[in-house]
Amino acid sequence: MIGIGLLGCGRISENHLVGYRDPEDLAQRGEIVALCDPNEEALRRQATRHEVARRYTRIEQLIDDRNVQVVAVLTPPDLRCDVVIPLLEAGKHVLVEKPFAHTYEEAQRMVDAAARCNRVLAVNQNYRWRADTLKLKELVDQGAIGQVVGMHQLHAMWRDEGPGWRRTTDYLAMAVMAVHWLDRFRWLAADEATSVYTAARSTGLLQSRGEDWAAMTVKFKGGAIGQCTEDWCSATRHRADTFVIDGTTGSLMADRSTITRFGRDTGDEQKYEVSGEFPATFAHSMRLVLEAVAGGTEPSISGRDNLNTIALLDACYTSAASGEVVHLDTALGAANDTATAAAHANGPATAAAGAGATHGSR
Ligand SMILES: NC(=O)c1ccc[n+]([C@@H]2O[C@H](COP(=O)([O-])OP(=O)(O)OC[C@H]3O[C@@H](n4cnc5c(N)ncnc54)[C@H](O)[C@@H]3O)[C@@H](O)[C@H]2O)c1
């Protein structure tokens, strides 16, 4: 049994605590044995509710606990290298919540530390395991729409945050939410970005100071274009979450619970209803980490794979600030071939596959 510790007992810890407990295979492999948070109230609330005996307010205590082999890092996103690198250096394997980092340089430092310490380092890109994404991925990989030519993601909601890091961060809508869609573009197109153009603003409609309206245009090596709109201040209030992917022989449209396939020449339509529990997506990321720890392999959601998602996110911020197109360099593009091969593996029903990716820099 592998001992798991959670670093951070805030909002998202509930999904990890509930998610890891339910699937039998996961419960047999690993167990949450310790929680750590400097906020004693958050720590007590989650430890009591989920009956976790070991409770720490300092990371050093978690590091010293030999019962903990894997740590899920659920801290605010500006706290990454400072906790992840000491954990790796202390011999812990680490699953980091998204966004892995705000900059490519930070992400690279953590990936280098994992390689140096020979530890598993993964990122919770759990939207890859959402029921709609799983079905989309299955259909795209089966050739249901031919070769991918373009993708649209529209996500609009009203998200005025209470006190906390989402109010004060300079990295809001793109880093906190669009990172899921940028990663899903990579995952579904099985391709890597070559350039990005982004317009983003803070409208002043929310109490948060970071960007709350962003339009990101991404070009991929194979020619596909991804267009992502992330809007946190929509008066529609209702959460619009619509995705369209066009291919040479058809298109798929997803609104979370329904996926429709449209044939290009025949005009036929097929509908697929999908459903799934959100905590199960968190459980699957941890399942991949535990499999990688046991098998000495690299999970498809490895930190190394995520360098390409963070390269994309970093480029979006650079483009938004400069108003220029940002080109991702050829070293990154070349490395992506192997990272993409790894990204094909490790869906919930597949066995873990190793990846021997090397990575470039940006
Ligand atoms: N994957 C998803 O679907 C998803 C959804 C929501 C949030 N998240 C991510 O989860 C992370 C946390 O978000 P949240 O909503 O839980 O935030 P939160 O503010 O509710 O919780 C963060 C917790 O971290 C604690 N913390 C701060 N410094 C710490 C330290 N040094 N050591 C240990 N704990 C520390 C805080 O006291 C707080 O309890 C973010 O990266 C966020 O993007 C992921």
PDB file of C-alpha atoms in Angstrom, residues 91-311:
ATOM      1  CA  GLY A  91      12.302  11.218  -2.226  1.00  0.00           C
ATOM      2  CA  LYS A  92       8.549  11.787  -2.609  1.00  0.00           C
ATOM      3  CA  HIS A  93       6.718  11.204  -5.891  1.00  0.00           C
ATOM      4  CA  VAL A  94       4.507  14.182  -6.756  1.00  0.00           C
ATOM      5  CA  LEU A  95       1.176  14.862  -8.475  1.00  0.00           C
ATOM      6  CA  VAL A  96       0.748  18.626  -8.971  1.00  0.00           C
ATOM      7  CA  GLU A  97      -2.600  20.319  -9.498  1.00  0.00           C
ATOM      8  CA  LYS A  98      -2.991  22.327 -12.673  1.00  0.00           C
ATOM      9  CA  PRO A  99      -1.646  24.741 -13.720  1.00  0.00           C
ATOM     10  CA  PHE A 100       1.693  22.976 -13.356  1.00  0.00           C
ATOM     11  CA  ALA A 101       3.368  26.406 -13.429  1.00  0.00           C
ATOM     12  CA  HIS A 102       2.837  29.906 -14.756  1.00  0.00           C
ATOM     13  CA  THR A 103       6.053  29.899 -16.773  1.00  0.00           C
ATOM     14  CA  TYR A 104       7.984  27.387 -18.842  1.00  0.00           C
ATOM     15  CA  GLU A 105      11.113  28.108 -16.840  1.00  0.00           C
ATOM     16  CA  GLU A 106       9.420  27.093 -13.556  1.00  0.00           C
ATOM     17  CA  ALA A 107       7.999  23.942 -15.146  1.00  0.00           C
ATOM     18  CA  GLN A 108      11.414  23.014 -16.544  1.00  0.00           C
ATOM     19  CA  ARG A 109      13.034  23.406 -13.102  1.00  0.00           C
ATOM     20  CA  MET A 110      10.574  20.941 -11.582  1.00  0.00           C
ATOM     21  CA  VAL A 111      10.981  18.462 -14.442  1.00  0.00           C
ATOM     22  CA  ASP A 112      14.768  18.665 -14.083  1.00  0.00           C
ATOM     23  CA  ALA A 113      14.469  18.038 -10.327  1.00  0.00           C
ATOM     24  CA  ALA A 114      12.292  14.949 -10.917  1.00  0.00           C
ATOM     25  CA  ALA A 115      14.841  13.560 -13.391  1.00  0.00           C
ATOM     26  CA  ARG A 116      17.723  14.293 -11.017  1.00  0.00           C
ATOM     27  CA  CYS A 117      15.924  12.604  -8.098  1.00  0.00           C
ATOM     28  CA  ASN A 118      14.477   9.785 -10.227  1.00  0.00           C
ATOM     29  CA  ARG A 119      10.947  10.432  -8.954  1.00  0.00           C
ATOM     30  CA  VAL A 120       7.565  10.401 -10.706  1.00  0.00           C
ATOM     31  CA  LEU A 121       6.281  13.907 -11.347  1.00  0.00           C
ATOM     32  CA  ALA A 122       2.808  14.306 -12.862  1.00  0.00           C
ATOM     33  CA  VAL A 123       0.199  17.015 -13.383  1.00  0.00           C
ATOM     34  CA  ASN A 124      -3.497  16.668 -12.674  1.00  0.00           C
ATOM     35  CA  GLN A 125      -4.782  17.443 -16.192  1.00  0.00           C
ATOM     36  CA  ASN A 126      -7.967  15.736 -15.119  1.00  0.00           C
ATOM     37  CA  TYR A 127     -10.142  17.214 -17.882  1.00  0.00           C
ATOM     38  CA  ARG A 128      -8.550  14.580 -20.120  1.00  0.00           C
ATOM     39  CA  TRP A 129     -10.571  12.079 -18.072  1.00  0.00           C
ATOM     40  CA  ARG A 130     -13.904  13.943 -18.207  1.00  0.00           C
ATOM     41  CA  ALA A 131     -16.561  11.769 -19.849  1.00  0.00           C
ATOM     42  CA  ASP A 132     -16.936  14.112 -22.838  1.00  0.00           C
ATOM     43  CA  THR A 133     -13.194  14.270 -23.488  1.00  0.00           C
ATOM     44  CA  LEU A 134     -12.857  10.482 -23.234  1.00  0.00           C
ATOM     45  CA  LYS A 135     -15.558   9.971 -25.868  1.00  0.00           C
ATOM     46  CA  LEU A 136     -14.142  12.717 -28.098  1.00  0.00           C
ATOM     47  CA  LYS A 137     -10.690  11.172 -27.857  1.00  0.00           C
ATOM     48  CA  GLU A 138     -12.031   7.711 -28.671  1.00  0.00           C
ATOM     49  CA  LEU A 139     -13.906   9.007 -31.742  1.00  0.00           C
ATOM     50  CA  VAL A 140     -11.015  11.128 -33.021  1.00  0.00           C
ATOM     51  CA  ASP A 141      -8.541   8.257 -32.557  1.00  0.00           C
ATOM     52  CA  GLN A 142     -10.929   5.886 -34.391  1.00  0.00           C
ATOM     53  CA  GLY A 143     -10.854   8.279 -37.374  1.00  0.00           C
ATOM     54  CA  ALA A 144     -14.507   9.336 -36.981  1.00  0.00           C
ATOM     55  CA  ILE A 145     -13.784  12.820 -38.400  1.00  0.00           C
ATOM     56  CA  GLY A 146     -10.614  12.154 -40.413  1.00  0.00           C
ATOM     57  CA  GLN A 147      -7.700  14.493 -39.918  1.00  0.00           C
ATOM     58  CA  VAL A 148      -8.254  17.327 -37.428  1.00  0.00           C
ATOM     59  CA  VAL A 149      -8.368  20.745 -39.111  1.00  0.00           C
ATOM     60  CA  GLY A 150      -9.605  22.996 -36.297  1.00  0.00           C
ATOM     61  CA  MET A 151     -11.064  23.215 -32.796  1.00  0.00           C
ATOM     62  CA  HIS A 152     -13.245  25.788 -31.013  1.00  0.00           C
ATOM     63  CA  GLN A 153     -13.705  25.996 -27.257  1.00  0.00           C
ATOM     64  CA  LEU A 154     -16.194  28.501 -25.837  1.00  0.00           C
ATOM     65  CA  HIS A 155     -16.334  28.700 -22.058  1.00  0.00           C
ATOM     66  CA  ALA A 156     -18.353  31.568 -20.572  1.00  0.00           C
ATOM     67  CA  MET A 157     -19.482  31.990 -16.980  1.00  0.00           C
ATOM     68  CA  TRP A 158     -19.851  34.442 -14.115  1.00  0.00           C
ATOM     69  CA  ARG A 159     -17.107  33.831 -11.572  1.00  0.00           C
ATOM     70  CA  ASP A 160     -16.746  36.624  -9.040  1.00  0.00           C
ATOM     71  CA  GLU A 161     -14.459  35.108  -6.432  1.00  0.00           C
ATOM     72  CA  GLY A 162     -14.461  35.568  -2.685  1.00  0.00           C
ATOM     73  CA  PRO A 163     -11.238  36.464  -0.837  1.00  0.00           C
ATOM     74  CA  GLY A 164      -8.270  34.288  -1.785  1.00  0.00           C
ATOM     75  CA  TRP A 165      -5.632  33.816  -4.434  1.00  0.00           C
ATOM     76  CA  ARG A 166      -8.080  33.952  -7.363  1.00  0.00           C
ATOM     77  CA  ARG A 167      -8.747  37.606  -6.456  1.00  0.00           C
ATOM     78  CA  THR A 168      -5.128  38.658  -6.208  1.00  0.00           C
ATOM     79  CA  THR A 169      -3.351  36.606  -8.886  1.00  0.00           C
ATOM     80  CA  ASP A 170      -2.166  38.138 -12.167  1.00  0.00           C
ATOM     81  CA  TYR A 171      -2.761  34.759 -13.849  1.00  0.00           C
ATOM     82  CA  LEU A 172      -6.495  34.127 -13.834  1.00  0.00           C
ATOM     83  CA  ALA A 173      -8.785  32.937 -16.641  1.00  0.00           C
ATOM     84  CA  MET A 174      -6.080  31.444 -18.863  1.00  0.00           C
ATOM     85  CA  ALA A 175      -3.965  29.827 -16.144  1.00  0.00           C
ATOM     86  CA  VAL A 176      -6.800  28.616 -13.949  1.00  0.00           C
ATOM     87  CA  MET A 177      -9.275  27.479 -16.600  1.00  0.00           C
ATOM     88  CA  ALA A 178      -8.062  27.739 -20.194  1.00  0.00           C
ATOM     89  CA  VAL A 179      -5.067  25.567 -19.328  1.00  0.00           C
ATOM     90  CA  HIS A 180      -7.558  22.678 -19.344  1.00  0.00           C
ATOM     91  CA  TRP A 181      -8.658  23.563 -22.890  1.00  0.00           C
ATOM     92  CA  LEU A 182      -5.131  24.198 -24.192  1.00  0.00           C
ATOM     93  CA  ASP A 183      -4.112  20.816 -22.852  1.00  0.00           C
ATOM     94  CA  ARG A 184      -7.228  19.236 -24.401  1.00  0.00           C
ATOM     95  CA  PHE A 185      -6.348  20.754 -27.785  1.00  0.00           C
ATOM     96  CA  ARG A 186      -2.950  19.020 -27.587  1.00  0.00           C
ATOM     97  CA  TRP A 187      -4.470  15.785 -26.367  1.00  0.00           C
ATOM     98  CA  LEU A 188      -7.224  15.510 -28.994  1.00  0.00           C
ATOM     99  CA  ALA A 189      -5.231  16.764 -31.976  1.00  0.00           C
ATOM    100  CA  ALA A 190      -2.242  14.664 -30.826  1.00  0.00           C
ATOM    101  CA  ASP A 191      -0.145  17.562 -32.013  1.00  0.00           C
ATOM    102  CA  GLU A 192       1.904  20.436 -30.643  1.00  0.00           C
ATOM    103  CA  ALA A 193       1.657  24.184 -31.090  1.00  0.00           C
ATOM    104  CA  THR A 194       3.904  26.202 -33.350  1.00  0.00           C
ATOM    105  CA  SER A 195       2.511  29.681 -32.663  1.00  0.00           C
ATOM    106  CA  VAL A 196       0.005  31.555 -30.513  1.00  0.00           C
ATOM    107  CA  TYR A 197      -1.802  34.870 -30.733  1.00  0.00           C
ATOM    108  CA  THR A 198      -3.788  36.034 -27.691  1.00  0.00           C
ATOM    109  CA  ALA A 199      -5.869  39.033 -26.709  1.00  0.00           C
ATOM    110  CA  ALA A 200      -6.782  39.214 -23.031  1.00  0.00           C
ATOM    111  CA  ARG A 201      -8.079  41.825 -20.628  1.00  0.00           C
ATOM    112  CA  SER A 202      -9.241  42.440 -17.124  1.00  0.00           C
ATOM    113  CA  THR A 203     -12.656  44.048 -17.606  1.00  0.00           C
ATOM    114  CA  GLY A 204     -13.027  45.400 -14.070  1.00  0.00           C
ATOM    115  CA  LEU A 205     -16.404  43.662 -13.750  1.00  0.00           C
ATOM    116  CA  LEU A 206     -15.026  41.221 -11.191  1.00  0.00           C
ATOM    117  CA  GLN A 207     -13.222  41.780  -7.925  1.00  0.00           C
ATOM    118  CA  SER A 208     -10.341  39.667  -9.273  1.00  0.00           C
ATOM    119  CA  ARG A 209      -7.525  41.661 -10.836  1.00  0.00           C
ATOM    120  CA  GLY A 210      -6.215  39.073 -13.330  1.00  0.00           C
ATOM    121  CA  GLU A 211      -7.528  38.647 -16.869  1.00  0.00           C
ATOM    122  CA  ASP A 212     -11.199  37.659 -17.002  1.00  0.00           C
ATOM    123  CA  TRP A 213     -11.737  37.657 -20.792  1.00  0.00           C
ATOM    124  CA  ALA A 214      -9.293  35.998 -23.174  1.00  0.00           C
ATOM    125  CA  ALA A 215      -9.235  34.821 -26.787  1.00  0.00           C
ATOM    126  CA  MET A 216      -6.401  32.471 -27.706  1.00  0.00           C
ATOM    127  CA  THR A 217      -5.579  31.337 -31.235  1.00  0.00           C
ATOM    128  CA  VAL A 218      -3.153  28.446 -31.530  1.00  0.00           C
ATOM    129  CA  LYS A 219      -1.576  27.009 -34.686  1.00  0.00           C
ATOM    130  CA  PHE A 220      -0.419  23.396 -34.637  1.00  0.00           C
ATOM    131  CA  LYS A 221       2.381  21.688 -36.513  1.00  0.00           C
ATOM    132  CA  GLY A 222      -0.027  19.599 -38.601  1.00  0.00           C
ATOM    133  CA  GLY A 223      -1.933  22.729 -39.704  1.00  0.00           C
ATOM    134  CA  ALA A 224      -4.873  22.558 -37.274  1.00  0.00           C
ATOM    135  CA  ILE A 225      -6.003  25.788 -35.591  1.00  0.00           C
ATOM    136  CA  GLY A 226      -7.366  25.920 -32.030  1.00  0.00           C
ATOM    137  CA  GLN A 227      -9.539  28.849 -30.991  1.00  0.00           C
ATOM    138  CA  CYS A 228     -10.310  29.187 -27.288  1.00  0.00           C
ATOM    139  CA  THR A 229     -12.477  31.819 -25.613  1.00  0.00           C
ATOM    140  CA  GLU A 230     -12.389  31.903 -21.820  1.00  0.00           C
ATOM    141  CA  ASP A 231     -14.845  34.371 -20.272  1.00  0.00           C
ATOM    142  CA  TRP A 232     -15.325  34.718 -16.511  1.00  0.00           C
ATOM    143  CA  CYS A 233     -17.616  37.769 -16.495  1.00  0.00           C
ATOM    144  CA  SER A 234     -20.500  36.817 -18.757  1.00  0.00           C
ATOM    145  CA  ALA A 235     -23.914  38.214 -17.801  1.00  0.00           C
ATOM    146  CA  THR A 236     -25.399  35.019 -19.194  1.00  0.00           C
ATOM    147  CA  ARG A 237     -24.203  33.644 -15.860  1.00  0.00           C
ATOM    148  CA  HIS A 238     -25.048  30.208 -17.149  1.00  0.00           C
ATOM    149  CA  ARG A 239     -21.962  28.268 -17.826  1.00  0.00           C
ATOM    150  CA  ALA A 240     -21.442  27.816 -21.569  1.00  0.00           C
ATOM    151  CA  ASP A 241     -19.050  24.981 -22.247  1.00  0.00           C
ATOM    152  CA  THR A 242     -19.166  24.110 -25.920  1.00  0.00           C
ATOM    153  CA  PHE A 243     -16.509  22.421 -27.951  1.00  0.00           C
ATOM    154  CA  VAL A 244     -16.392  21.763 -31.703  1.00  0.00           C
ATOM    155  CA  ILE A 245     -13.693  19.830 -33.514  1.00  0.00           C
ATOM    156  CA  ASP A 246     -13.678  19.765 -37.303  1.00  0.00           C
ATOM    157  CA  GLY A 247     -11.983  17.084 -39.341  1.00  0.00           C
ATOM    158  CA  THR A 248     -11.577  16.279 -43.011  1.00  0.00           C
ATOM    159  CA  THR A 249     -14.545  13.843 -43.016  1.00  0.00           C
ATOM    160  CA  GLY A 250     -16.772  15.175 -40.221  1.00  0.00           C
ATOM    161  CA  SER A 251     -17.161  17.241 -37.069  1.00  0.00           C
ATOM    162  CA  LEU A 252     -17.880  16.579 -33.421  1.00  0.00           C
ATOM    163  CA  MET A 253     -19.747  18.962 -31.139  1.00  0.00           C
ATOM    164  CA  ALA A 254     -19.716  18.469 -27.374  1.00  0.00           C
ATOM    165  CA  ASP A 255     -21.752  20.231 -24.726  1.00  0.00           C
ATOM    166  CA  ARG A 256     -20.456  18.089 -21.855  1.00  0.00           C
ATOM    167  CA  SER A 257     -23.205  15.461 -21.673  1.00  0.00           C
ATOM    168  CA  THR A 258     -23.980  15.089 -25.394  1.00  0.00           C
ATOM    169  CA  ILE A 259     -21.575  14.589 -28.246  1.00  0.00           C
ATOM    170  CA  THR A 260     -22.861  14.834 -31.791  1.00  0.00           C
ATOM    171  CA  ARG A 261     -20.992  13.602 -34.809  1.00  0.00           C
ATOM    172  CA  PHE A 262     -21.818  15.264 -38.153  1.00  0.00           C
ATOM    173  CA  GLY A 263     -20.740  13.517 -41.364  1.00  0.00           C
ATOM    174  CA  ARG A 264     -19.241  15.913 -43.906  1.00  0.00           C
ATOM    175  CA  ASP A 265     -20.534  14.421 -47.186  1.00  0.00           C
ATOM    176  CA  THR A 266     -23.454  12.334 -45.968  1.00  0.00           C
ATOM    177  CA  GLY A 267     -24.898  14.949 -43.590  1.00  0.00           C
ATOM    178  CA  ASP A 268     -25.703  12.169 -41.108  1.00  0.00           C
ATOM    179  CA  GLU A 269     -25.815  12.886 -37.381  1.00  0.00           C
ATOM    180  CA  GLN A 270     -25.101  10.542 -34.491  1.00  0.00           C
ATOM    181  CA  LYS A 271     -25.573  11.391 -30.827  1.00  0.00           C
ATOM    182  CA  TYR A 272     -23.677   9.941 -27.865  1.00  0.00           C
ATOM    183  CA  GLU A 273     -24.793  10.604 -24.290  1.00  0.00           C
ATOM    184  CA  VAL A 274     -21.960  10.570 -21.768  1.00  0.00           C
ATOM    185  CA  SER A 275     -21.789  10.888 -17.996  1.00  0.00           C
ATOM    186  CA  GLY A 276     -19.243  10.572 -15.229  1.00  0.00           C
ATOM    187  CA  GLU A 277     -18.462  11.702 -11.691  1.00  0.00           C
ATOM    188  CA  PHE A 278     -16.012  14.608 -11.399  1.00  0.00           C
ATOM    189  CA  PRO A 279     -13.989  13.110  -8.469  1.00  0.00           C
ATOM    190  CA  ALA A 280     -13.308  10.055 -10.649  1.00  0.00           C
ATOM    191  CA  THR A 281     -11.174  12.270 -12.920  1.00  0.00           C
ATOM    192  CA  PHE A 282      -8.940  13.122  -9.933  1.00  0.00           C
ATOM    193  CA  ALA A 283      -8.759   9.450  -8.995  1.00  0.00           C
ATOM    194  CA  HIS A 284      -7.583   8.532 -12.472  1.00  0.00           C
ATOM    195  CA  SER A 285      -4.679  10.968 -12.372  1.00  0.00           C
ATOM    196  CA  MET A 286      -3.570   9.484  -9.050  1.00  0.00           C
ATOM    197  CA  ARG A 287      -4.075   5.952 -10.451  1.00  0.00           C
ATOM    198  CA  LEU A 288      -1.593   6.783 -13.237  1.00  0.00           C
ATOM    199  CA  VAL A 289       0.914   8.072 -10.670  1.00  0.00           C
ATOM    200  CA  LEU A 290       0.632   4.930  -8.535  1.00  0.00           C
ATOM    201  CA  GLU A 291       1.003   2.720 -11.624  1.00  0.00           C
ATOM    202  CA  ALA A 292       4.081   4.680 -12.647  1.00  0.00           C
ATOM    203  CA  VAL A 293       5.581   4.387  -9.148  1.00  0.00           C
ATOM    204  CA  ALA A 294       4.973   0.617  -9.131  1.00  0.00           C
ATOM    205  CA  GLY A 295       6.122   0.061 -12.729  1.00  0.00           C
ATOM    206  CA  GLY A 296       8.991   2.534 -12.953  1.00  0.00           C
ATOM    207  CA  THR A 297       7.311   4.141 -15.963  1.00  0.00           C
ATOM    208  CA  GLU A 298       6.333   7.699 -16.887  1.00  0.00           C
ATOM    209  CA  PRO A 299       2.611   8.581 -16.855  1.00  0.00           C
ATOM    210  CA  SER A 300       0.980  10.243 -19.874  1.00  0.00           C
ATOM    211  CA  ILE A 301       0.302  13.276 -17.655  1.00  0.00           C
ATOM    212  CA  SER A 302       3.964  13.550 -16.675  1.00  0.00           C
ATOM    213  CA  GLY A 303       5.562  16.873 -15.859  1.00  0.00           C
ATOM    214  CA  ARG A 304       7.619  16.342 -19.003  1.00  0.00           C
ATOM    215  CA  ASP A 305       4.501  16.043 -21.168  1.00  0.00           C
ATOM    216  CA  ASN A 306       3.069  19.102 -19.429  1.00  0.00           C
ATOM    217  CA  LEU A 307       6.038  21.244 -20.449  1.00  0.00           C
ATOM    218  CA  ASN A 308       4.270  21.577 -23.785  1.00  0.00           C
ATOM    219  CA  THR A 309       1.007  22.685 -22.148  1.00  0.00           C
ATOM    220  CA  ILE A 310       2.871  25.252 -20.049  1.00  0.00           C
ATOM    221  CA  ALA A 311       4.856  26.399 -23.088  1.00  0.00           C
TER     222      ALA A 311
END
